[in-house]
PDB file of C-alpha atoms in Angstrom:
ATOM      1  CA  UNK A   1      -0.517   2.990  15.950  1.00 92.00           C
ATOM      2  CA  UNK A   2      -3.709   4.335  14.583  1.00 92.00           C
ATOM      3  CA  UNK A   3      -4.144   7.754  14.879  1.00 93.00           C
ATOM      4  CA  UNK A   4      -7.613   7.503  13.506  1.00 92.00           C
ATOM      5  CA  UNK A   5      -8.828   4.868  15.878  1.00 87.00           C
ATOM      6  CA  UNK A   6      -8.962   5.046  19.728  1.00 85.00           C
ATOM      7  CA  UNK A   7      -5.625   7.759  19.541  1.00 81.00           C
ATOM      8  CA  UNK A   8      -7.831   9.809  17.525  1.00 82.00           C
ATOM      9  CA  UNK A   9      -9.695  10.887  20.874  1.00 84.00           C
ATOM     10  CA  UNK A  10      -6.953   9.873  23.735  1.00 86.00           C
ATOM     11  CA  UNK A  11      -3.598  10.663  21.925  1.00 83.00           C
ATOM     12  CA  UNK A  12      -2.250  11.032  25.537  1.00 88.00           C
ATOM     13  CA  UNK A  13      -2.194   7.274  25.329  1.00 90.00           C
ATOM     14  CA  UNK A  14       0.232   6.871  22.931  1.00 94.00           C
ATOM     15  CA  UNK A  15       3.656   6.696  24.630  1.00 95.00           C
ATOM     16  CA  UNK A  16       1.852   4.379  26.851  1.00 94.00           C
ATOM     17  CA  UNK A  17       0.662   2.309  23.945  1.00 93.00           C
ATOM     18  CA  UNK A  18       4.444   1.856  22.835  1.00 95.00           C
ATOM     19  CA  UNK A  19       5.711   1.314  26.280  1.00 95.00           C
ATOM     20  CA  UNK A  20       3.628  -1.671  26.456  1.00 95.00           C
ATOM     21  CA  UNK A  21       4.461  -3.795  23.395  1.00 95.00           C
ATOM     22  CA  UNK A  22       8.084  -2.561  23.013  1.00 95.00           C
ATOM     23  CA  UNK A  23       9.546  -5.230  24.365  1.00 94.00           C
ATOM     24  CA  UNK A  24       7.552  -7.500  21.930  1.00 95.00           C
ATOM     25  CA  UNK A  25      10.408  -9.823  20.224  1.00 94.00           C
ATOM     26  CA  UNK A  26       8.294  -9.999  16.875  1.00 94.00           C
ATOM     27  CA  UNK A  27       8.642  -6.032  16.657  1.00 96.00           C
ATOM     28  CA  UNK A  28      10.988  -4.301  13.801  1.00 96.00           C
ATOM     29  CA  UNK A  29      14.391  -2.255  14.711  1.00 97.00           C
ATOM     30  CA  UNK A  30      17.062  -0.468  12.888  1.00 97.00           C
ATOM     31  CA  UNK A  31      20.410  -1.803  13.254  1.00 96.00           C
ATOM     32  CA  UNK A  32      21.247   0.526  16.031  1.00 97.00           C
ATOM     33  CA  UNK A  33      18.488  -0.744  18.019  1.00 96.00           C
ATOM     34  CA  UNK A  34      15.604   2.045  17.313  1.00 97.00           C
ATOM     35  CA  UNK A  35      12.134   0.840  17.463  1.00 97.00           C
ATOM     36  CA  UNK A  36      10.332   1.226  14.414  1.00 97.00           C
ATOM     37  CA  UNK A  37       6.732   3.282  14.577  1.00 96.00           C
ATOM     38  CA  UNK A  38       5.058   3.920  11.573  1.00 96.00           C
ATOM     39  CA  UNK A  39       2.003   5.693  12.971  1.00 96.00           C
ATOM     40  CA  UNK A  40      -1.441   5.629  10.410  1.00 96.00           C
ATOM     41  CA  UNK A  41      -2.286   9.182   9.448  1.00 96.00           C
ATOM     42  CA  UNK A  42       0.097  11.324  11.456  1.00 96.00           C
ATOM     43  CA  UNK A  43      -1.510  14.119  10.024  1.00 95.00           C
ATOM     44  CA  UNK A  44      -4.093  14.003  13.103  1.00 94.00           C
ATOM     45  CA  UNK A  45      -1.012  15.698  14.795  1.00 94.00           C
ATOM     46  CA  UNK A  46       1.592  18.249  14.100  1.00 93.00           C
ATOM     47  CA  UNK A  47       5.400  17.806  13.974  1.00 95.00           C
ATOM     48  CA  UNK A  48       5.769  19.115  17.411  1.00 94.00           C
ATOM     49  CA  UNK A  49       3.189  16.806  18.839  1.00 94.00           C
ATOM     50  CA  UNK A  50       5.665  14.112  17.346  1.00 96.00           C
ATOM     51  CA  UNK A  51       8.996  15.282  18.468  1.00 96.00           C
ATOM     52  CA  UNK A  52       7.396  15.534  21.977  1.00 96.00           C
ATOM     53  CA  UNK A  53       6.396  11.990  21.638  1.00 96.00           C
ATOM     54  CA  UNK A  54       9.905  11.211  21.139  1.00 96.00           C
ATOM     55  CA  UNK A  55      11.365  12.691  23.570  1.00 96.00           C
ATOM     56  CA  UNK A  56       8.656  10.728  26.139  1.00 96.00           C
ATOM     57  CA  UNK A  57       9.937   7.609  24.809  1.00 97.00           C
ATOM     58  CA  UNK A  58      13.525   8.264  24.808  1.00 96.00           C
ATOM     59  CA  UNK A  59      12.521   9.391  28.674  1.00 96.00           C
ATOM     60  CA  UNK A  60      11.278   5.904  28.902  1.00 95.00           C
ATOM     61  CA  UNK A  61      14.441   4.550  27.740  1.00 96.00           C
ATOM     62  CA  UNK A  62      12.917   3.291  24.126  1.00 97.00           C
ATOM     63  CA  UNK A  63      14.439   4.880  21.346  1.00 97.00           C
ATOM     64  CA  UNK A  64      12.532   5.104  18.662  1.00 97.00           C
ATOM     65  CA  UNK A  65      12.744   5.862  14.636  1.00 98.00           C
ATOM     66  CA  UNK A  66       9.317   7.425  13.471  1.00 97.00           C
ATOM     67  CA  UNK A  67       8.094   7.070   9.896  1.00 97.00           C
ATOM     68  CA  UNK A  68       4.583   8.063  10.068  1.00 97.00           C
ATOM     69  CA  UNK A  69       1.753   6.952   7.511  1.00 97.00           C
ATOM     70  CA  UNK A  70       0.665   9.721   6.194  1.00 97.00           C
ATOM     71  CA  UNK A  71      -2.172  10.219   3.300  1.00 95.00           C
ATOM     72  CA  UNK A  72      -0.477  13.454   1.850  1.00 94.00           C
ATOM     73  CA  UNK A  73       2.846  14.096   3.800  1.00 95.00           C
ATOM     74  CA  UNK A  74       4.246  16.866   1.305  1.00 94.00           C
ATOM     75  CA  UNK A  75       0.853  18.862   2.321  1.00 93.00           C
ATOM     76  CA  UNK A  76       0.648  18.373   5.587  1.00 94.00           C
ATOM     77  CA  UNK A  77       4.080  19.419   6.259  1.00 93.00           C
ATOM     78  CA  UNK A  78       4.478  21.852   3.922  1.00 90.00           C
ATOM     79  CA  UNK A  79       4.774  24.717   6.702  1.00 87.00           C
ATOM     80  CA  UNK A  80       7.222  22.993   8.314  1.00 87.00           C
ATOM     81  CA  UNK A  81      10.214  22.809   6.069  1.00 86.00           C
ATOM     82  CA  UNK A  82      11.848  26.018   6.981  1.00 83.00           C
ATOM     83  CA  UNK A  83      10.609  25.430  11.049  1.00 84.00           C
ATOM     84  CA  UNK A  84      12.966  24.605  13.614  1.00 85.00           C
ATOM     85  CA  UNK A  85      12.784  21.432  13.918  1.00 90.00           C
ATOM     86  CA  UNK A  86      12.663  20.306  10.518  1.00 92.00           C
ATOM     87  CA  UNK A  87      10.395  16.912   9.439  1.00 94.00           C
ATOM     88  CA  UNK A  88      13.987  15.688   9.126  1.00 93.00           C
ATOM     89  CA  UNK A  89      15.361  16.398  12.399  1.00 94.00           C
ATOM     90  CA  UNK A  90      11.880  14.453  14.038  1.00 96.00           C
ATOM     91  CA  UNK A  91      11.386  11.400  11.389  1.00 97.00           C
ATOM     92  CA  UNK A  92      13.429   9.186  10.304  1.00 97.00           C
ATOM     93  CA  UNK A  93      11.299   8.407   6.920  1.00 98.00           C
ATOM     94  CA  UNK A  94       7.886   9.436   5.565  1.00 98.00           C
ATOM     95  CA  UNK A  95       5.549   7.882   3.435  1.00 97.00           C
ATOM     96  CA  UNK A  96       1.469   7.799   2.151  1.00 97.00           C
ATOM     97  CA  UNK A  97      -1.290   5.288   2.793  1.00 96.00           C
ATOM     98  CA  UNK A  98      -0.886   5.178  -0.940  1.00 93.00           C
ATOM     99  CA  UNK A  99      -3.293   5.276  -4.409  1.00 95.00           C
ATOM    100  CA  UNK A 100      -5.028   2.036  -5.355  1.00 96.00           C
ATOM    101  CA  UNK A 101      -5.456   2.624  -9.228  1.00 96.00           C
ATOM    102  CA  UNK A 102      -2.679   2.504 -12.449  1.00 97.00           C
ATOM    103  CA  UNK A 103      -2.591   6.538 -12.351  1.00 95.00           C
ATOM    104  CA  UNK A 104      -2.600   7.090  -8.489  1.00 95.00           C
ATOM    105  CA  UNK A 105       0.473   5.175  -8.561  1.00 96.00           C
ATOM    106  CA  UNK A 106       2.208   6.925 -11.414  1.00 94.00           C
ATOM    107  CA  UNK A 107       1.212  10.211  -9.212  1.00 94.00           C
ATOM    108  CA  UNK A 108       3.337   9.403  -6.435  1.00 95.00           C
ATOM    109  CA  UNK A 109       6.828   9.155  -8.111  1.00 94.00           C
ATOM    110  CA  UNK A 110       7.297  12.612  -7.005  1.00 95.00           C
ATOM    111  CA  UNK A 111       7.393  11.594  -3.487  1.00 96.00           C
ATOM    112  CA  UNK A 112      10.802   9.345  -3.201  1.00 96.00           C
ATOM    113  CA  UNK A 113      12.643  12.554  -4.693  1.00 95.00           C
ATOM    114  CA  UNK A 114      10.882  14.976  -2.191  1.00 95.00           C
ATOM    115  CA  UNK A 115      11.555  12.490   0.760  1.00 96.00           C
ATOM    116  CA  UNK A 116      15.122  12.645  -0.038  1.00 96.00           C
ATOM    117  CA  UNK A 117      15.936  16.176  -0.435  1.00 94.00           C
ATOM    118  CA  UNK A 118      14.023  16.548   3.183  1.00 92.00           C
ATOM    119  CA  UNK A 119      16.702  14.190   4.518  1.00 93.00           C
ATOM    120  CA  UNK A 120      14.267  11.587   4.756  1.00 96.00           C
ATOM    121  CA  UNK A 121      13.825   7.719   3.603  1.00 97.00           C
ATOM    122  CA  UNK A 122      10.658   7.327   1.597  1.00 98.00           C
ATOM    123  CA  UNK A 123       8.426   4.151   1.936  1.00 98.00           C
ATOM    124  CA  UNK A 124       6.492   3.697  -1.303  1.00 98.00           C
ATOM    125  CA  UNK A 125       2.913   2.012  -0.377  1.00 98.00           C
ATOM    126  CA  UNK A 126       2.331  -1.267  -2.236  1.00 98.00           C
ATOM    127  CA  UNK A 127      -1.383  -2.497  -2.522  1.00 97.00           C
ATOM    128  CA  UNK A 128      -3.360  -5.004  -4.710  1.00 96.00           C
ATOM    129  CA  UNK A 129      -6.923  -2.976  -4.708  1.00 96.00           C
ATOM    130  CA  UNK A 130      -9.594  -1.446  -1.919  1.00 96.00           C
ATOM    131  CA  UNK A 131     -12.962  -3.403  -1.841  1.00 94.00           C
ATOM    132  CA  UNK A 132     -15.324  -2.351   1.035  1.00 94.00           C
ATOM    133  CA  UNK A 133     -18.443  -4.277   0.796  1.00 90.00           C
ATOM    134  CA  UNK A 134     -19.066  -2.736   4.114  1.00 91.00           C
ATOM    135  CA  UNK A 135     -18.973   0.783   2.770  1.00 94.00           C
ATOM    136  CA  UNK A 136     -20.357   0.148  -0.781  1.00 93.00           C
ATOM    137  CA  UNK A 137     -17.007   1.370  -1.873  1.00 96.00           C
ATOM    138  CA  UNK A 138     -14.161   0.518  -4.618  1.00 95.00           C
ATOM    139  CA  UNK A 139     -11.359   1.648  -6.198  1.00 96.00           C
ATOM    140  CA  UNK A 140     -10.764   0.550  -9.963  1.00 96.00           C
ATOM    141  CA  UNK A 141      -7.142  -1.499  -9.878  1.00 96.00           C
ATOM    142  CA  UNK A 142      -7.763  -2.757 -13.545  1.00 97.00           C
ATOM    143  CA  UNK A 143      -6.763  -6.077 -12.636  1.00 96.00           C
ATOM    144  CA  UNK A 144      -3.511  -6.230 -11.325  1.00 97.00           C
ATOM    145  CA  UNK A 145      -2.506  -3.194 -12.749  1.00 97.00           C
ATOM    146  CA  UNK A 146      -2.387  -1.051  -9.742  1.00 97.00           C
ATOM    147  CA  UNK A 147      -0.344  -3.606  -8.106  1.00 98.00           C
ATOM    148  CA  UNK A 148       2.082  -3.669 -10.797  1.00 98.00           C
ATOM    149  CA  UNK A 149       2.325   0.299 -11.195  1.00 98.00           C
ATOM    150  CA  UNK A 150       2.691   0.575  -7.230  1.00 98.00           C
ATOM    151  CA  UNK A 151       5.649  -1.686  -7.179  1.00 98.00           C
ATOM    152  CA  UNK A 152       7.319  -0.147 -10.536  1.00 97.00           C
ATOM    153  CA  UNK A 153       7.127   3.176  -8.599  1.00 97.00           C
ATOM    154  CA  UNK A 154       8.733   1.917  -5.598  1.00 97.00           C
ATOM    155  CA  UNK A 155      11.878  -0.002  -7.640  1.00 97.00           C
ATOM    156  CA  UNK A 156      12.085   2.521 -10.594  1.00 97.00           C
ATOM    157  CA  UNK A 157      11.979   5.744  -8.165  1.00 95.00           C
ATOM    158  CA  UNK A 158      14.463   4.699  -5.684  1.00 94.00           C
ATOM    159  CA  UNK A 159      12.065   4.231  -2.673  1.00 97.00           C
ATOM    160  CA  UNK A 160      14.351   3.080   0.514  1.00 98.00           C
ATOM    161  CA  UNK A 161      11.686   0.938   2.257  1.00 98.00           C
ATOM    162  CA  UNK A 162       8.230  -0.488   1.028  1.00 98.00           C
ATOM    163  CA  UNK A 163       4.766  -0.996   3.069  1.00 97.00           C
ATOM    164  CA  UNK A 164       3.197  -3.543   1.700  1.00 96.00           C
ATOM    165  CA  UNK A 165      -1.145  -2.825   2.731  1.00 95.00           C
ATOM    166  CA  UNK A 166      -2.540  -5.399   3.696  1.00 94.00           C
ATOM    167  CA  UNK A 167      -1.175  -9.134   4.635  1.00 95.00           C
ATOM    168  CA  UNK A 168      -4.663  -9.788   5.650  1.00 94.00           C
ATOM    169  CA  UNK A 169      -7.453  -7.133   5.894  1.00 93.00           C
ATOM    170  CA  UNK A 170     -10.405  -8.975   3.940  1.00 92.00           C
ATOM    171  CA  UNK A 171     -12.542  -5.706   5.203  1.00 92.00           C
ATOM    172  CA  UNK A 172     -10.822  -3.763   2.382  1.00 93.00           C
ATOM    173  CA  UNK A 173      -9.674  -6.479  -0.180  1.00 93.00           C
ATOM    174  CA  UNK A 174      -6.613  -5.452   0.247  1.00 94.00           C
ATOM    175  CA  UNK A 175      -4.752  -8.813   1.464  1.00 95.00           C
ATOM    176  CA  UNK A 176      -2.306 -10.411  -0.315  1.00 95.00           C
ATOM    177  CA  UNK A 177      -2.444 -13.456   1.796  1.00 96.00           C
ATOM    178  CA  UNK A 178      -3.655 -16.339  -0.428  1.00 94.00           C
ATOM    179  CA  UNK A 179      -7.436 -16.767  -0.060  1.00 88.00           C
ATOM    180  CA  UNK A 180     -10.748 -18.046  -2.279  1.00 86.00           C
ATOM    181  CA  UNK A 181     -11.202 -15.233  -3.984  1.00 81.00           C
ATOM    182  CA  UNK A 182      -7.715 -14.437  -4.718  1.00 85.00           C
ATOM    183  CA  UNK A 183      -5.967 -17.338  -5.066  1.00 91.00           C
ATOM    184  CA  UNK A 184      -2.368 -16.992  -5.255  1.00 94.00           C
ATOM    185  CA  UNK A 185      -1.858 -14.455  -7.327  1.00 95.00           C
ATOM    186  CA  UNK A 186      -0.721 -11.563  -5.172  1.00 96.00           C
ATOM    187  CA  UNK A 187       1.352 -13.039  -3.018  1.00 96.00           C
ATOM    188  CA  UNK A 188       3.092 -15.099  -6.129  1.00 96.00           C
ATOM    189  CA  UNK A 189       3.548 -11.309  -7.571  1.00 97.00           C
ATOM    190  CA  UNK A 190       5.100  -9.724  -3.968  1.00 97.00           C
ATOM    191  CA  UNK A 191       7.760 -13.025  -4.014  1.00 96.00           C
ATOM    192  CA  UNK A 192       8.829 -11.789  -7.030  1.00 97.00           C
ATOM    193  CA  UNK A 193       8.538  -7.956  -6.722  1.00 98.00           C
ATOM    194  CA  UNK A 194       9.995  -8.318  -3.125  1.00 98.00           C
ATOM    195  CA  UNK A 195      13.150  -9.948  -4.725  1.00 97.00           C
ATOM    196  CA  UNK A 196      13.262  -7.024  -7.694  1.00 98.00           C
ATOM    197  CA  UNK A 197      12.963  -4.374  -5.006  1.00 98.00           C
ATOM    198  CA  UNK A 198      16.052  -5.984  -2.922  1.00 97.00           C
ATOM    199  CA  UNK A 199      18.257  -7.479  -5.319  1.00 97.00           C
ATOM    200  CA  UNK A 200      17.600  -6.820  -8.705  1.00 97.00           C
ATOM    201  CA  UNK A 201      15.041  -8.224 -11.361  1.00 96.00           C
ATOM    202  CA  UNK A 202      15.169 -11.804 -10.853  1.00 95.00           C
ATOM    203  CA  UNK A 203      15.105 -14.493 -13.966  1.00 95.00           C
ATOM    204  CA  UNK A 204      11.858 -16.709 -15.205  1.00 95.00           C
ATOM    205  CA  UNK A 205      12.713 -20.029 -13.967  1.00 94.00           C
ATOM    206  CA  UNK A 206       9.327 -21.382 -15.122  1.00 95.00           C
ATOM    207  CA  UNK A 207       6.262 -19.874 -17.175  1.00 96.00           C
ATOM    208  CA  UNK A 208       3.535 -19.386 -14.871  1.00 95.00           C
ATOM    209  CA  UNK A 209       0.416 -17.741 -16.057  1.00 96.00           C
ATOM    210  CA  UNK A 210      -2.562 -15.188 -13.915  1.00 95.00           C
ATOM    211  CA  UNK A 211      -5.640 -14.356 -15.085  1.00 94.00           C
ATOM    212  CA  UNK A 212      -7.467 -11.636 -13.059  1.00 95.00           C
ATOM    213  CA  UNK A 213     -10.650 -10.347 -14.021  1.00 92.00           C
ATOM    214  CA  UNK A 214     -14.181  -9.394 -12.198  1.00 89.00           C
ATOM    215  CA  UNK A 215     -16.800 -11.757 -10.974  1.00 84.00           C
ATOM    216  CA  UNK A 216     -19.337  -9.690 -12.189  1.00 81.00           C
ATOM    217  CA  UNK A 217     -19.648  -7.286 -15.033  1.00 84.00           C
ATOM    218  CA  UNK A 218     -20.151  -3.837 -13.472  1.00 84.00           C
ATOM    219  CA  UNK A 219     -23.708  -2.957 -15.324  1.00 81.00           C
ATOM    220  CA  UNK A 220     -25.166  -5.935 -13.984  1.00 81.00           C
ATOM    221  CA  UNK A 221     -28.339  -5.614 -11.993  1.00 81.00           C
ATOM    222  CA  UNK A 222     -28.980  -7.232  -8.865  1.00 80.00           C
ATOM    223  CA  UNK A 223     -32.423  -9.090  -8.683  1.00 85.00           C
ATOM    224  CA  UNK A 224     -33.081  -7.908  -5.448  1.00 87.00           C
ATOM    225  CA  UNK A 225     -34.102  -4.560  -5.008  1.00 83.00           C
ATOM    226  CA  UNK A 226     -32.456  -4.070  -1.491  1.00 85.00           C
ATOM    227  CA  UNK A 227     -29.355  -5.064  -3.047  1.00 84.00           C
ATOM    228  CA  UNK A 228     -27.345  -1.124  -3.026  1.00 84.00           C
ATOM    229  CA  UNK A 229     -24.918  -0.963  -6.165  1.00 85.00           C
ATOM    230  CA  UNK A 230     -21.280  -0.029  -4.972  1.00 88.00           C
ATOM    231  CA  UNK A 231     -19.763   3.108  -5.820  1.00 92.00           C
ATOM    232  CA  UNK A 232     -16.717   3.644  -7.479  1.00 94.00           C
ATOM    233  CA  UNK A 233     -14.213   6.342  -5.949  1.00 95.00           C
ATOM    234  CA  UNK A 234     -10.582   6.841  -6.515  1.00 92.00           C
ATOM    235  CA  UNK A 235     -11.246   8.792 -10.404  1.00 92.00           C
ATOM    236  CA  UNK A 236     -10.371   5.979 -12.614  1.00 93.00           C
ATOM    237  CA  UNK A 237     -14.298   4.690 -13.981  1.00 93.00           C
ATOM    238  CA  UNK A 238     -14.865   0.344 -13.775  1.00 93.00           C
ATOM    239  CA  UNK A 239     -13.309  -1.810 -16.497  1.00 90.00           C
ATOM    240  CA  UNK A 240     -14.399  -4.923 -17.737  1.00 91.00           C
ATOM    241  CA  UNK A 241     -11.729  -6.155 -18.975  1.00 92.00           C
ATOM    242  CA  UNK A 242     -10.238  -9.984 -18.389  1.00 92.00           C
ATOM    243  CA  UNK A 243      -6.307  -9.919 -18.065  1.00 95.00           C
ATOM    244  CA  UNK A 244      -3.925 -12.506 -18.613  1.00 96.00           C
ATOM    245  CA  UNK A 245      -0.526 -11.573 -17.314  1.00 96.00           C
ATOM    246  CA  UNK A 246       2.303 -13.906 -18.073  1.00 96.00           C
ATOM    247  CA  UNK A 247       5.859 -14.686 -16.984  1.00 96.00           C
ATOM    248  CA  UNK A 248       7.743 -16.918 -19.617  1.00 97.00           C
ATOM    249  CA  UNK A 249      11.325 -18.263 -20.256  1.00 97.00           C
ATOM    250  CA  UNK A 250      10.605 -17.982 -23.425  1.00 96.00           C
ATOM    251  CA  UNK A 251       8.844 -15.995 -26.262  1.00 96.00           C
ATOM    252  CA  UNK A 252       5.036 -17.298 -26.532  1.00 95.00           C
ATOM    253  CA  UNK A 253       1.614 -17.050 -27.933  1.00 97.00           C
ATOM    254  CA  UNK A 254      -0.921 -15.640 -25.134  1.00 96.00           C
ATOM    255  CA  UNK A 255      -5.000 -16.693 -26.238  1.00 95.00           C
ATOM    256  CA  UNK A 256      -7.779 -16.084 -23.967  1.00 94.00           C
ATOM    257  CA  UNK A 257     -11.322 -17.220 -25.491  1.00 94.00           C
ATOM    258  CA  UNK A 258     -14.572 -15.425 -24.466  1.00 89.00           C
ATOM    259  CA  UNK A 259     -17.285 -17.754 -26.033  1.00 89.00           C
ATOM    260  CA  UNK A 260     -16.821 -17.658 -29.297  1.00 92.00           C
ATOM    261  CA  UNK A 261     -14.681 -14.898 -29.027  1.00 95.00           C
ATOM    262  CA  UNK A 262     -10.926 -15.203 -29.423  1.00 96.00           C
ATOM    263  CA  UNK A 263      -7.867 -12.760 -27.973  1.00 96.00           C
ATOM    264  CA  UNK A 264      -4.158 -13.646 -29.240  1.00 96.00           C
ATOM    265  CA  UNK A 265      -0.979 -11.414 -28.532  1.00 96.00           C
ATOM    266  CA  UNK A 266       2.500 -12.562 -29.031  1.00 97.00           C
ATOM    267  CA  UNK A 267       4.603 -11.819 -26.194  1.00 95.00           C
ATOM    268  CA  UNK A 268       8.075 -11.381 -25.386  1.00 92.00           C
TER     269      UNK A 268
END
């Protein structure tokens, strides 16, 4: 549910909302049977507001685990630690709408640590960049960088689940779904992420290699005066900067040539 969208102005609506597709067969349970609700920017509402909405559902006779979507959950609830009931008590995990650059994902590894000590499960966000044409927006996720740093967070600070954001929302650039401008690169990297999360880091079988890089430099001027540059947020300024990232069974020599230009590294 998305607290920021029609339950922004009609939050009344939302035990109704969940009444209506919890029988869905498609939807996500614990192994007890709990529905899973994972609510975009809970923030819009306090932790009372949520344990009410619990107790609605349970009324309803759908039990529910809540792990709301916060975009900063240790200040939002930072009142509330000492409060009767705890975040704990009312959620069964937390987590952020995440970062989309190398150091906004090095900034979160506090969170899995926090989570824990709360008595909550902490789902590390997972995201391959933030594009808005339709706001003139972007985030700088130096290639697949940001990608890379998001998942290392999640496996190297113990997170419990992961939210991968987006499968498909070509409104942000955030999908990971294979498409023209893409490719395959993102979802090749979640396949094998997904499997280092869950079971370990998994072997090269095969040498595959990805180049990412911009389709335009970002000091290039558009010929049409209408056209409005877009704006970089996020902190980290535009890099242009090609990147070839490699998985081999084997030590090799990497080259990428730029006209006459020529990059080597010996990898590993």
């Amino acid at each position: 549910p998305d607290m920021n969208a029609a339950l922004r102005r009609k939050s009344d609506q939302f035990v109704a909302m969940v009444k209506r597709l919890a029988d869905e067969p498609g939807l996500y349970r614990l192994q007890d049977g709990r529905l899973v609700i994972a609510p975009y920017l809970a923030e819009r509402q306090s932790l009372a507001w949520w344990q009410q909405q619990r107790k609605l559902l349970e009324a309803e006779g759908i039990a529910v685990a809540l792990f709301p979507v916060y975009h900063n959950w240790r200040k939002a609830l930072k009142d509330e630690w000492q409060s009767s009931p705890t975040p704990g008590d009312v959620f069964y995990g937390v987590s952020n709408w995440g970062p989309r650059t190398v150091a906004g994902a090095e900034a979160l590894d506090p969170n899995a640590k926090a989570a824990h000590e709360a008595g909550l499960k902490w789902m590390a966000p997972v995201a391959t960049q933030d594009v808005r044409p339709k706001s003139l927006i972007f985030n700088e996720a130096s290639n697949s960088g940001a990608f890379r740093a998001l998942w290392a967070h999640a496996i190297e600070k113990d997170a419990d689940w992961v939210h991968i954001i987006t499968w498909n929302d070509y409104s942000e650039s955030t999908e990971i779904e294979p498409s023209t401008r893409t490719g395959y690169a993102f979802y090749d990297l979640a396949a094998y992420y997904i499997q280092w999360f869950k079971l370990g880091k998994p072997p090269i079988v095969r040498d595959t290699l990805y180049a990412f890089y911009r389709v335009h430099e970002t000091d290039m001027k558009p010929k049409d005066k209408r056209i409005r540059p877009m704006k970089v947020v996020g902190g980290v300024q535009p890099e242009n900067e090609i990147e070839l990232l490699a998985f081999l069974t084997a030590p090799g020599v990497l080259e990428i040539k730029i006209n006459d230009q020529v990059h080597r590294h010996r990898a590993a």
